[in-house]
mmCIF file of C-alpha atoms in Angstrom:
data_model
loop_
_atom_site.group_PDB
_atom_site.id
_atom_site.type_symbol
_atom_site.label_atom_id
_atom_site.label_comp_id
_atom_site.label_asym_id
_atom_site.label_seq_id
_atom_site.Cartn_x
_atom_site.Cartn_y
_atom_site.Cartn_z
ATOM 1 C CA MET A 1 -104.981 30.549 -85.823
ATOM 2 C CA PHE A 2 -104.782 32.904 -82.966
ATOM 3 C CA ARG A 3 -106.451 31.906 -79.772
ATOM 4 C CA LYS A 4 -108.366 34.409 -77.805
ATOM 5 C CA LYS A 5 -106.429 35.547 -74.818
ATOM 6 C CA GLN A 6 -108.029 34.216 -71.667
ATOM 7 C CA GLU A 7 -108.763 36.722 -68.984
ATOM 8 C CA GLY A 8 -107.187 36.087 -65.583
ATOM 9 C CA PRO A 9 -109.113 35.872 -62.366
ATOM 10 C CA ALA A 10 -110.502 39.015 -60.836
ATOM 11 C CA VAL A 11 -108.215 40.850 -58.476
ATOM 12 C CA LEU A 12 -109.041 40.076 -54.870
ATOM 13 C CA SER A 13 -109.509 43.175 -52.729
ATOM 14 C CA VAL A 14 -108.660 42.876 -49.052
ATOM 15 C CA GLN A 15 -110.146 45.748 -47.094
ATOM 16 C CA ALA A 16 -108.588 44.739 -43.755
ATOM 17 C CA ARG A 17 -105.045 44.969 -45.130
ATOM 18 C CA PRO A 18 -103.195 48.293 -44.619
ATOM 19 C CA ALA A 19 -102.023 50.213 -47.680
ATOM 20 C CA GLY A 20 -98.666 51.041 -46.093
ATOM 21 C CA VAL A 21 -96.732 51.136 -42.863
ATOM 22 C CA SER A 22 -98.932 52.525 -40.130
ATOM 23 C CA ASN A 23 -97.711 55.336 -37.952
ATOM 24 C CA GLY A 24 -100.133 54.763 -35.110
ATOM 25 C CA LEU A 25 -100.521 52.154 -32.435
ATOM 26 C CA PRO A 26 -103.860 50.473 -31.768
ATOM 27 C CA LEU A 27 -105.243 50.034 -28.295
ATOM 28 C CA GLY A 28 -103.423 47.284 -26.404
ATOM 29 C CA ALA A 29 -100.479 47.140 -28.830
ATOM 30 C CA GLY A 30 -97.948 47.066 -25.998
ATOM 31 C CA GLU A 31 -99.720 44.162 -24.330
ATOM 32 C CA ARG A 32 -99.824 42.206 -27.580
ATOM 33 C CA GLU A 33 -96.112 42.798 -28.151
ATOM 34 C CA LEU A 34 -95.523 41.454 -24.639
ATOM 35 C CA TYR A 35 -97.441 38.266 -25.421
ATOM 36 C CA ARG A 36 -95.562 37.867 -28.714
ATOM 37 C CA ALA A 37 -92.236 38.208 -26.891
ATOM 38 C CA LEU A 38 -93.459 35.795 -24.231
ATOM 39 C CA ARG A 39 -94.040 33.067 -26.816
ATOM 40 C CA GLN A 40 -90.594 33.665 -28.281
ATOM 41 C CA SER A 41 -88.872 33.515 -24.888
ATOM 42 C CA VAL A 42 -90.652 30.573 -23.225
ATOM 43 C CA PRO A 43 -90.779 27.502 -25.513
ATOM 44 C CA ILE A 44 -93.383 25.672 -23.420
ATOM 45 C CA ILE A 45 -95.909 28.475 -23.976
ATOM 46 C CA ASP A 46 -95.309 28.517 -27.718
ATOM 47 C CA ALA A 47 -95.608 24.726 -27.853
ATOM 48 C CA ALA A 48 -98.895 24.822 -25.921
ATOM 49 C CA VAL A 49 -100.458 27.305 -28.360
ATOM 50 C CA TYR A 50 -99.477 25.175 -31.359
ATOM 51 C CA LYS A 51 -100.793 22.013 -29.675
ATOM 52 C CA LEU A 52 -104.136 23.651 -28.966
ATOM 53 C CA ARG A 53 -104.268 24.686 -32.603
ATOM 54 C CA ARG A 54 -103.653 21.124 -33.790
ATOM 55 C CA LEU A 55 -105.910 19.469 -31.214
ATOM 56 C CA ILE A 56 -108.973 21.516 -32.146
ATOM 57 C CA GLY A 57 -109.777 18.864 -34.753
ATOM 58 C CA ASP A 58 -111.772 18.833 -37.970
ATOM 59 C CA PHE A 59 -115.454 19.266 -38.797
ATOM 60 C CA LYS A 60 -118.009 18.536 -41.471
ATOM 61 C CA VAL A 61 -120.913 20.649 -42.667
ATOM 62 C CA SER A 62 -124.454 19.370 -42.597
ATOM 63 C CA CYS A 63 -127.160 20.573 -45.014
ATOM 64 C CA PRO A 64 -130.666 19.253 -45.717
ATOM 65 C CA ASP A 65 -129.780 18.866 -49.409
ATOM 66 C CA GLY A 66 -126.971 16.381 -50.012
ATOM 67 C CA GLU A 67 -125.845 18.041 -53.256
ATOM 68 C CA VAL A 68 -125.627 21.453 -51.591
ATOM 69 C CA GLN A 69 -123.691 19.918 -48.712
ATOM 70 C CA GLU A 70 -121.172 18.380 -51.120
ATOM 71 C CA ARG A 71 -120.666 21.672 -52.963
ATOM 72 C CA LEU A 72 -120.216 23.561 -49.710
ATOM 73 C CA GLN A 73 -117.701 21.028 -48.426
ATOM 74 C CA ARG A 74 -115.683 21.311 -51.648
ATOM 75 C CA PHE A 75 -115.587 25.073 -51.255
ATOM 76 C CA LEU A 76 -114.392 24.852 -47.643
ATOM 77 C CA ASP A 77 -111.678 22.345 -48.544
ATOM 78 C CA GLY A 78 -110.347 24.321 -51.515
ATOM 79 C CA VAL A 79 -110.827 27.982 -50.602
ATOM 80 C CA LYS A 80 -107.707 30.127 -50.870
ATOM 81 C CA VAL A 81 -106.348 31.350 -47.510
ATOM 82 C CA ASN A 82 -104.000 34.338 -47.247
ATOM 83 C CA ALA A 83 -101.061 34.230 -49.665
ATOM 84 C CA GLY A 84 -100.229 30.539 -49.804
ATOM 85 C CA GLY A 85 -102.754 28.547 -47.756
ATOM 86 C CA THR A 86 -105.711 26.423 -48.792
ATOM 87 C CA GLY A 87 -108.739 25.218 -46.885
ATOM 88 C CA ILE A 88 -110.745 26.625 -44.046
ATOM 89 C CA ASN A 89 -108.783 24.557 -41.521
ATOM 90 C CA GLU A 90 -105.707 26.658 -42.327
ATOM 91 C CA PHE A 91 -107.731 29.820 -41.771
ATOM 92 C CA LEU A 92 -109.219 28.571 -38.507
ATOM 93 C CA GLY A 93 -105.796 27.480 -37.220
ATOM 94 C CA ILE A 94 -104.341 30.976 -37.595
ATOM 95 C CA TYR A 95 -107.584 32.491 -36.329
ATOM 96 C CA LEU A 96 -107.506 30.362 -33.174
ATOM 97 C CA GLU A 97 -103.811 31.074 -32.611
ATOM 98 C CA GLU A 98 -104.479 34.831 -32.712
ATOM 99 C CA LEU A 99 -107.477 34.372 -30.447
ATOM 100 C CA ILE A 100 -105.520 32.437 -27.815
ATOM 101 C CA THR A 101 -102.473 34.682 -27.900
ATOM 102 C CA TYR A 102 -104.094 38.117 -27.997
ATOM 103 C CA GLY A 103 -107.717 37.524 -26.951
ATOM 104 C CA ASN A 104 -109.098 38.804 -30.281
ATOM 105 C CA ALA A 105 -109.025 37.663 -33.885
ATOM 106 C CA VAL A 106 -110.161 39.348 -37.084
ATOM 107 C CA GLY A 107 -110.691 37.691 -40.452
ATOM 108 C CA GLU A 108 -112.242 38.645 -43.755
ATOM 109 C CA MET A 109 -114.173 36.920 -46.492
ATOM 110 C CA VAL A 110 -112.661 38.383 -49.659
ATOM 111 C CA ALA A 111 -115.310 38.936 -52.341
ATOM 112 C CA SER A 112 -114.437 38.326 -55.983
ATOM 113 C CA GLY A 113 -116.965 38.351 -58.816
ATOM 114 C CA GLY A 114 -119.927 38.122 -56.470
ATOM 115 C CA GLN A 115 -118.488 35.104 -54.672
ATOM 116 C CA ILE A 116 -116.115 34.381 -51.803
ATOM 117 C CA GLY A 117 -112.724 34.186 -53.469
ATOM 118 C CA ALA A 118 -110.512 33.796 -50.414
ATOM 119 C CA LEU A 119 -110.252 34.040 -46.646
ATOM 120 C CA TYR A 120 -107.823 36.489 -45.067
ATOM 121 C CA ASN A 121 -106.402 36.599 -41.515
ATOM 122 C CA ALA A 122 -105.905 40.238 -40.539
ATOM 123 C CA GLY A 123 -103.067 41.134 -38.183
ATOM 124 C CA LEU A 124 -104.186 42.947 -35.048
ATOM 125 C CA ARG A 125 -101.130 45.200 -35.114
ATOM 126 C CA ASP A 126 -102.631 46.979 -38.147
ATOM 127 C CA LEU A 127 -106.199 47.209 -36.838
ATOM 128 C CA GLU A 128 -108.177 49.100 -34.281
ATOM 129 C CA LEU A 129 -111.530 47.987 -32.879
ATOM 130 C CA GLU A 130 -114.172 50.405 -31.729
ATOM 131 C CA GLY A 131 -117.633 49.904 -30.372
ATOM 132 C CA ASP A 132 -120.586 50.740 -32.620
ATOM 133 C CA GLY A 133 -123.339 51.289 -30.125
ATOM 134 C CA SER A 134 -123.965 48.627 -27.515
ATOM 135 C CA LEU A 135 -123.952 45.590 -29.808
ATOM 136 C CA GLY A 136 -121.802 46.552 -32.802
ATOM 137 C CA ILE A 137 -118.103 46.628 -33.639
ATOM 138 C CA LYS A 138 -116.305 48.864 -36.118
ATOM 139 C CA VAL A 139 -112.968 47.796 -37.553
ATOM 140 C CA TYR A 140 -110.455 50.458 -38.572
ATOM 141 C CA VAL A 141 -107.257 49.891 -40.566
ATOM 142 C CA LEU A 142 -104.248 51.977 -39.499
ATOM 143 C CA GLU A 143 -102.502 53.636 -42.423
ATOM 144 C CA PRO A 144 -99.894 56.392 -42.816
ATOM 145 C CA GLY A 145 -102.601 59.001 -43.416
ATOM 146 C CA GLY A 146 -104.619 57.991 -40.364
ATOM 147 C CA ARG A 147 -107.179 55.239 -40.041
ATOM 148 C CA ARG A 148 -109.692 53.871 -42.533
ATOM 149 C CA GLU A 149 -112.963 52.195 -41.591
ATOM 150 C CA CYS A 150 -113.797 48.839 -43.170
ATOM 151 C CA GLN A 151 -117.077 49.433 -44.954
ATOM 152 C CA CYS A 152 -118.292 45.912 -45.703
ATOM 153 C CA SER A 153 -118.768 44.741 -42.149
ATOM 154 C CA GLU A 154 -120.817 41.746 -43.312
ATOM 155 C CA LEU A 155 -117.611 40.289 -44.798
ATOM 156 C CA LEU A 156 -115.618 40.645 -41.561
ATOM 157 C CA LEU A 157 -115.183 37.963 -38.905
ATOM 158 C CA VAL A 158 -114.471 39.282 -35.419
ATOM 159 C CA SER A 159 -114.198 37.166 -32.264
ATOM 160 C CA ALA A 160 -113.238 37.812 -28.669
ATOM 161 C CA LEU A 161 -112.067 35.231 -26.124
ATOM 162 C CA ASN A 162 -113.713 35.525 -22.696
ATOM 163 C CA PRO A 163 -114.415 39.284 -22.952
ATOM 164 C CA GLU A 164 -115.213 41.245 -19.840
ATOM 165 C CA ALA A 165 -118.693 42.665 -19.371
ATOM 166 C CA GLY A 166 -119.294 45.632 -21.658
ATOM 167 C CA SER A 167 -115.937 45.238 -23.435
ATOM 168 C CA LEU A 168 -115.281 44.256 -27.042
ATOM 169 C CA TRP A 169 -111.687 43.247 -26.202
ATOM 170 C CA GLY A 170 -111.097 39.638 -25.295
ATOM 171 C CA VAL A 171 -108.745 38.234 -22.670
ATOM 172 C CA SER A 172 -105.586 36.484 -23.791
ATOM 173 C CA LEU A 173 -104.901 33.004 -22.487
ATOM 174 C CA LEU A 174 -101.410 34.244 -21.610
ATOM 175 C CA ARG A 175 -102.616 36.966 -19.254
ATOM 176 C CA GLY A 176 -100.997 36.488 -15.866
ATOM 177 C CA LEU A 177 -97.980 34.625 -17.244
ATOM 178 C CA PRO A 178 -95.464 37.479 -17.821
ATOM 179 C CA PHE A 179 -94.450 37.679 -14.141
ATOM 180 C CA VAL A 180 -94.204 33.916 -13.671
ATOM 181 C CA SER A 181 -92.306 33.589 -16.938
ATOM 182 C CA SER A 182 -89.887 36.360 -15.977
ATOM 183 C CA VAL A 183 -89.025 34.492 -12.763
ATOM 184 C CA LEU A 184 -88.551 31.260 -14.718
ATOM 185 C CA MET A 185 -86.294 32.943 -17.287
ATOM 186 C CA GLN A 186 -84.276 34.548 -14.498
ATOM 187 C CA ILE A 187 -83.657 31.114 -12.964
ATOM 188 C CA TYR A 188 -82.578 29.718 -16.340
ATOM 189 C CA GLN A 189 -80.302 32.679 -16.987
ATOM 190 C CA THR A 190 -78.693 32.307 -13.563
ATOM 191 C CA LEU A 191 -78.178 28.597 -14.160
ATOM 192 C CA GLY A 192 -76.515 29.312 -17.470
ATOM 193 C CA THR A 193 -74.211 31.901 -15.921
ATOM 194 C CA ASN A 194 -73.191 29.616 -13.062
ATOM 195 C CA TRP A 195 -72.532 26.677 -15.393
ATOM 196 C CA GLU A 196 -70.478 28.882 -17.675
ATOM 197 C CA ARG A 197 -68.430 30.057 -14.738
ATOM 198 C CA MET A 198 -67.986 26.646 -13.140
ATOM 199 C CA GLY A 199 -67.650 24.671 -16.361
ATOM 200 C CA ASN A 200 -65.007 26.976 -17.828
ATOM 201 C CA VAL A 201 -62.671 26.769 -14.833
ATOM 202 C CA ARG A 202 -60.382 29.694 -14.045
ATOM 203 C CA PHE A 203 -57.064 29.110 -12.301
ATOM 204 C CA ALA A 204 -55.065 31.207 -9.849
ATOM 205 C CA VAL A 205 -51.319 30.773 -10.335
ATOM 206 C CA THR A 206 -49.302 32.068 -7.396
ATOM 207 C CA CYS A 207 -45.511 32.389 -7.495
ATOM 208 C CA ARG A 208 -43.702 33.212 -4.263
ATOM 209 C CA PRO A 209 -40.288 34.866 -4.656
ATOM 210 C CA ASP A 210 -37.447 32.692 -3.374
ATOM 211 C CA GLY A 211 -34.789 35.399 -3.217
ATOM 212 C CA ALA A 212 -33.161 34.345 -6.510
ATOM 213 C CA PRO A 213 -31.657 37.129 -8.560
ATOM 214 C CA GLY A 214 -33.721 38.452 -11.443
ATOM 215 C CA GLY A 215 -36.660 40.753 -11.839
ATOM 216 C CA ALA A 216 -39.921 39.484 -10.376
ATOM 217 C CA LEU A 217 -41.918 41.211 -13.102
ATOM 218 C CA GLU A 218 -40.014 39.493 -15.883
ATOM 219 C CA ARG A 219 -40.377 36.102 -14.219
ATOM 220 C CA ALA A 220 -44.121 36.686 -13.848
ATOM 221 C CA ARG A 221 -44.431 37.524 -17.539
ATOM 222 C CA GLN A 222 -42.555 34.408 -18.569
ATOM 223 C CA MET A 223 -44.681 32.237 -16.309
ATOM 224 C CA ALA A 224 -47.892 33.805 -17.614
ATOM 225 C CA LYS A 225 -46.786 33.167 -21.180
ATOM 226 C CA GLU A 226 -45.937 29.513 -20.505
ATOM 227 C CA TRP A 227 -49.204 28.995 -18.626
ATOM 228 C CA LYS A 228 -51.208 30.480 -21.507
ATOM 229 C CA ASN A 229 -49.432 28.248 -24.026
ATOM 230 C CA ALA A 230 -50.068 25.171 -21.886
ATOM 231 C CA MET A 231 -53.808 25.929 -21.443
ATOM 232 C CA SER A 232 -54.465 26.919 -25.070
ATOM 233 C CA SER A 233 -52.745 23.855 -26.545
ATOM 234 C CA ARG A 234 -55.098 21.289 -28.082
ATOM 235 C CA GLU A 235 -52.785 18.471 -27.027
ATOM 236 C CA PRO A 236 -51.838 17.647 -23.419
ATOM 237 C CA ARG A 237 -48.918 19.822 -22.428
ATOM 238 C CA ASP A 238 -47.034 20.168 -19.153
ATOM 239 C CA PHE A 239 -46.454 23.437 -17.397
ATOM 240 C CA VAL A 240 -42.976 23.667 -15.899
ATOM 241 C CA ALA A 241 -42.088 26.453 -13.494
ATOM 242 C CA VAL A 242 -39.141 27.174 -11.266
ATOM 243 C CA GLY A 243 -39.620 28.208 -7.672
ATOM 244 C CA ASP A 244 -42.491 28.013 -5.199
ATOM 245 C CA VAL A 245 -45.547 27.938 -7.488
ATOM 246 C CA SER A 246 -49.086 26.949 -6.474
ATOM 247 C CA ILE A 247 -52.071 26.525 -8.793
ATOM 248 C CA LYS A 248 -55.666 26.492 -7.558
ATOM 249 C CA ALA A 249 -58.956 26.399 -9.418
ATOM 250 C CA ILE A 250 -61.253 29.363 -8.823
ATOM 251 C CA GLY A 251 -64.770 28.440 -7.811
ATOM 252 C CA PRO A 252 -64.906 24.620 -8.020
ATOM 253 C CA ASP A 253 -65.991 24.347 -4.390
ATOM 254 C CA ASN A 254 -69.111 26.459 -4.950
ATOM 255 C CA GLN A 255 -72.321 24.425 -5.205
ATOM 256 C CA LEU A 256 -75.148 25.324 -7.548
ATOM 257 C CA MET A 257 -78.440 26.322 -5.976
ATOM 258 C CA GLU A 258 -81.239 23.765 -6.130
ATOM 259 C CA SER A 259 -83.391 24.664 -9.140
ATOM 260 C CA GLU A 260 -85.745 21.700 -9.562
ATOM 261 C CA VAL A 261 -88.312 22.838 -6.995
ATOM 262 C CA PRO A 262 -88.605 26.523 -8.018
ATOM 263 C CA VAL A 263 -88.596 25.655 -11.732
ATOM 264 C CA ARG A 264 -91.388 23.129 -11.217
ATOM 265 C CA GLN A 265 -93.383 25.669 -9.208
ATOM 266 C CA MET A 266 -93.191 28.163 -12.066
ATOM 267 C CA LEU A 267 -94.000 25.496 -14.667
ATOM 268 C CA GLU A 268 -97.017 24.350 -12.652
ATOM 269 C CA GLN A 269 -98.421 27.880 -12.764
ATOM 270 C CA ILE A 270 -97.856 28.080 -16.520
ATOM 271 C CA VAL A 271 -99.390 24.655 -17.205
ATOM 272 C CA ALA A 272 -102.394 25.455 -15.010
ATOM 273 C CA LYS A 273 -103.044 28.616 -17.041
ATOM 274 C CA LEU A 274 -102.621 26.928 -20.416
ATOM 275 C CA GLY A 275 -105.062 24.115 -19.589
ATOM 276 C CA LEU A 276 -102.999 21.283 -21.108
ATOM 277 C CA PRO A 277 -101.970 18.083 -19.301
ATOM 278 C CA PRO A 278 -98.260 18.126 -18.398
ATOM 279 C CA PHE A 279 -97.450 14.995 -20.406
ATOM 280 C CA LEU A 280 -98.532 16.729 -23.628
ATOM 281 C CA LEU A 281 -95.825 19.322 -23.038
ATOM 282 C CA GLY A 282 -93.076 16.791 -22.358
ATOM 283 C CA LEU A 283 -93.201 17.130 -18.557
ATOM 284 C CA SER A 284 -92.830 13.700 -16.976
ATOM 285 C CA TRP A 285 -94.426 14.495 -13.655
ATOM 286 C CA SER A 286 -95.677 11.569 -11.618
ATOM 287 C CA SER A 287 -99.335 10.828 -12.304
ATOM 288 C CA THR A 288 -101.556 7.791 -12.028
ATOM 289 C CA GLU A 289 -103.603 6.322 -14.862
ATOM 290 C CA ARG A 290 -106.811 7.688 -13.378
ATOM 291 C CA MET A 291 -105.282 11.143 -13.030
ATOM 292 C CA SER A 292 -104.189 11.089 -16.692
ATOM 293 C CA SER A 293 -107.726 10.123 -17.712
ATOM 294 C CA GLN A 294 -109.168 13.010 -15.714
ATOM 295 C CA GLN A 295 -106.667 15.411 -17.284
ATOM 296 C CA ALA A 296 -107.721 14.193 -20.728
ATOM 297 C CA ASP A 297 -111.360 14.879 -19.832
ATOM 298 C CA VAL A 298 -110.454 18.406 -18.728
ATOM 299 C CA LEU A 299 -108.595 18.944 -22.009
ATOM 300 C CA THR A 300 -111.672 17.805 -23.929
ATOM 301 C CA SER A 301 -113.801 20.418 -22.151
ATOM 302 C CA GLU A 302 -111.199 23.099 -22.942
ATOM 303 C CA LEU A 303 -111.208 22.225 -26.629
ATOM 304 C CA GLU A 304 -114.999 22.151 -26.697
ATOM 305 C CA ALA A 305 -114.989 25.724 -25.356
ATOM 306 C CA TYR A 306 -112.715 26.859 -28.195
ATOM 307 C CA ARG A 307 -114.938 25.068 -30.689
ATOM 308 C CA ARG A 308 -117.935 27.018 -29.409
ATOM 309 C CA VAL A 309 -116.062 30.235 -30.231
ATOM 310 C CA LEU A 310 -115.076 29.054 -33.724
ATOM 311 C CA THR A 311 -118.469 27.596 -34.701
ATOM 312 C CA PRO A 312 -120.163 30.994 -35.339
ATOM 313 C CA VAL A 313 -117.209 31.988 -37.539
ATOM 314 C CA VAL A 314 -117.554 28.856 -39.676
ATOM 315 C CA LEU A 315 -121.336 29.240 -39.874
ATOM 316 C CA LYS A 316 -121.013 32.827 -41.073
ATOM 317 C CA VAL A 317 -118.608 31.760 -43.827
ATOM 318 C CA CYS A 318 -120.891 28.911 -44.890
ATOM 319 C CA ARG A 319 -124.095 30.960 -44.861
ATOM 320 C CA THR A 320 -122.477 33.824 -46.757
ATOM 321 C CA TRP A 321 -121.255 31.437 -49.457
ATOM 322 C CA LEU A 322 -124.689 29.781 -49.710
ATOM 323 C CA MET A 323 -126.413 33.169 -49.939
ATOM 324 C CA LEU A 324 -124.072 34.405 -52.692
ATOM 325 C CA GLU A 325 -124.645 31.142 -54.582
ATOM 326 C CA GLY A 326 -128.415 31.580 -54.306
ATOM 327 C CA LEU A 327 -128.834 28.433 -52.211
ATOM 328 C CA PRO A 328 -130.737 27.832 -48.954
ATOM 329 C CA VAL A 329 -128.668 29.058 -46.029
ATOM 330 C CA GLU A 330 -129.671 26.227 -43.679
ATOM 331 C CA CYS A 331 -126.538 24.422 -42.524
ATOM 332 C CA GLY A 332 -124.890 23.073 -39.403
ATOM 333 C CA ILE A 333 -121.418 22.176 -38.154
ATOM 334 C CA VAL A 334 -120.560 18.697 -36.882
ATOM 335 C CA TRP A 335 -117.178 18.498 -35.165
ATOM 336 C CA ASP A 336 -115.211 15.267 -35.101
ATOM 337 C CA GLU A 337 -114.511 13.524 -31.831
ATOM 338 C CA ILE A 338 -111.406 14.969 -30.254
ATOM 339 C CA THR A 339 -109.753 11.634 -29.438
ATOM 340 C CA MET A 340 -110.429 7.932 -29.997
ATOM 341 C CA GLN A 341 -110.990 7.621 -26.252
ATOM 342 C CA ASP A 342 -113.909 10.043 -26.551
ATOM 343 C CA GLU A 343 -115.473 7.834 -29.212
ATOM 344 C CA VAL A 344 -115.024 4.781 -26.969
ATOM 345 C CA ASP A 345 -116.570 6.596 -24.005
ATOM 346 C CA HIS A 346 -119.530 7.763 -26.074
ATOM 347 C CA ALA A 347 -120.020 4.266 -27.472
ATOM 348 C CA ASN A 348 -119.973 2.805 -23.954
ATOM 349 C CA ALA A 349 -122.445 5.445 -22.813
ATOM 350 C CA ARG A 350 -124.838 4.572 -25.654
ATOM 351 C CA TYR A 351 -124.421 0.871 -24.873
ATOM 352 C CA TYR A 352 -125.237 1.284 -21.173
ATOM 353 C CA THR A 353 -128.166 3.592 -22.009
ATOM 354 C CA ALA A 354 -129.620 1.050 -24.447
ATOM 355 C CA ARG A 355 -129.082 -1.737 -21.925
ATOM 356 C CA ALA A 356 -130.855 0.236 -19.198
ATOM 357 C CA ARG A 357 -133.828 0.923 -21.505
ATOM 358 C CA LYS A 358 -134.029 -2.761 -22.378
ATOM 359 C CA LEU A 359 -134.110 -3.724 -18.690
ATOM 360 C CA GLU A 360 -136.765 -1.100 -18.036
ATOM 361 C CA ARG A 361 -138.970 -2.497 -20.816
ATOM 362 C CA GLN A 362 -138.511 -6.039 -19.460
ATOM 363 C CA LEU A 363 -139.516 -4.916 -15.975
ATOM 364 C CA GLU A 364 -142.553 -3.096 -17.339
ATOM 365 C CA ALA A 365 -143.579 -6.203 -19.298
ATOM 366 C CA GLU A 366 -143.183 -8.404 -16.204
ATOM 367 C CA ASP A 367 -145.284 -5.949 -14.168
ATOM 368 C CA ARG A 368 -148.076 -6.080 -16.781
ATOM 369 C CA GLU A 369 -148.019 -9.880 -16.757
ATOM 370 C CA ARG A 370 -148.339 -9.974 -12.974
ATOM 371 C CA GLY A 371 -151.201 -7.495 -13.151
ATOM 372 C CA SER A 372 -153.057 -9.606 -15.728
ATOM 373 C CA VAL A 373 -152.633 -12.769 -13.624
ATOM 374 C CA LEU A 374 -153.966 -11.105 -10.511
#
């Protein structure tokens, strides 16, 4: 018997992906290349972006119907992302990383067979954003023949981080860091050059003629040859010379410039801009327990701000999937607590609130008893 050949899945069409190598540059391409180079040059900045991506946490969807909620959660956990990713957390991680680094992020819900087949993170280097009236955004894909407008705007996900008034372009978290980072890299480069010069010691060999017969040039060549053999030997080897010879190291008396204070000043500016506590970036600066707790609270507020930017993106994906499935589009997003300390603090707050209400009810009851006695 011959089995009927099974048809493969429908081909997924990604409208935000360019058809070839673009020959144009979108607005702000130079600035984005600067931020990309900044992450490659300064490890602490790259580490901070990845930590913010991991610290954003997980979430659960909430729907009035439990069965619909379970189906929606299964879709979010198993949806295909880009070429080799799975799950909406993978999509949101890349989306947030683009948002922090460049100030904007663009994604797409890829339709397949009347359903959402995948989620796609579009690279900003291949896109161009343009205002569509006062409240709309058009997305264009740069291609060799020019630019192509993405028609299905309802499938696109576009976000901007802290945009200026009247602007559709967001503000990168790294804005303001190129100058500070250039000073920091200059200090590191100077340190490396000085250590290379002082660690790999050069010697000055001086031979004073003593009036002995023989050519001075020939004697100098012989001495240079013996000195080179002695210094290049892997085993200890003596250098023997005849005459008045003096050997001095070049540069050992020079002292390196103090770098701890200027490096810390530059790092403080970078850490202040990134919004992460220093200890999360491996900087063991002196801090008290109370100060660390306050820094953790500040970090929580920073992550909550990023969650507020990502929540509309997740809701749009969920509501689009529910609509295409013919289900009610009512749903909500419940983010997990960022840290265990947050859960402890919230539990303590609920405990003290309940205790205060209990005391208030006891006082009210005592007041009523006094009033009835009088």
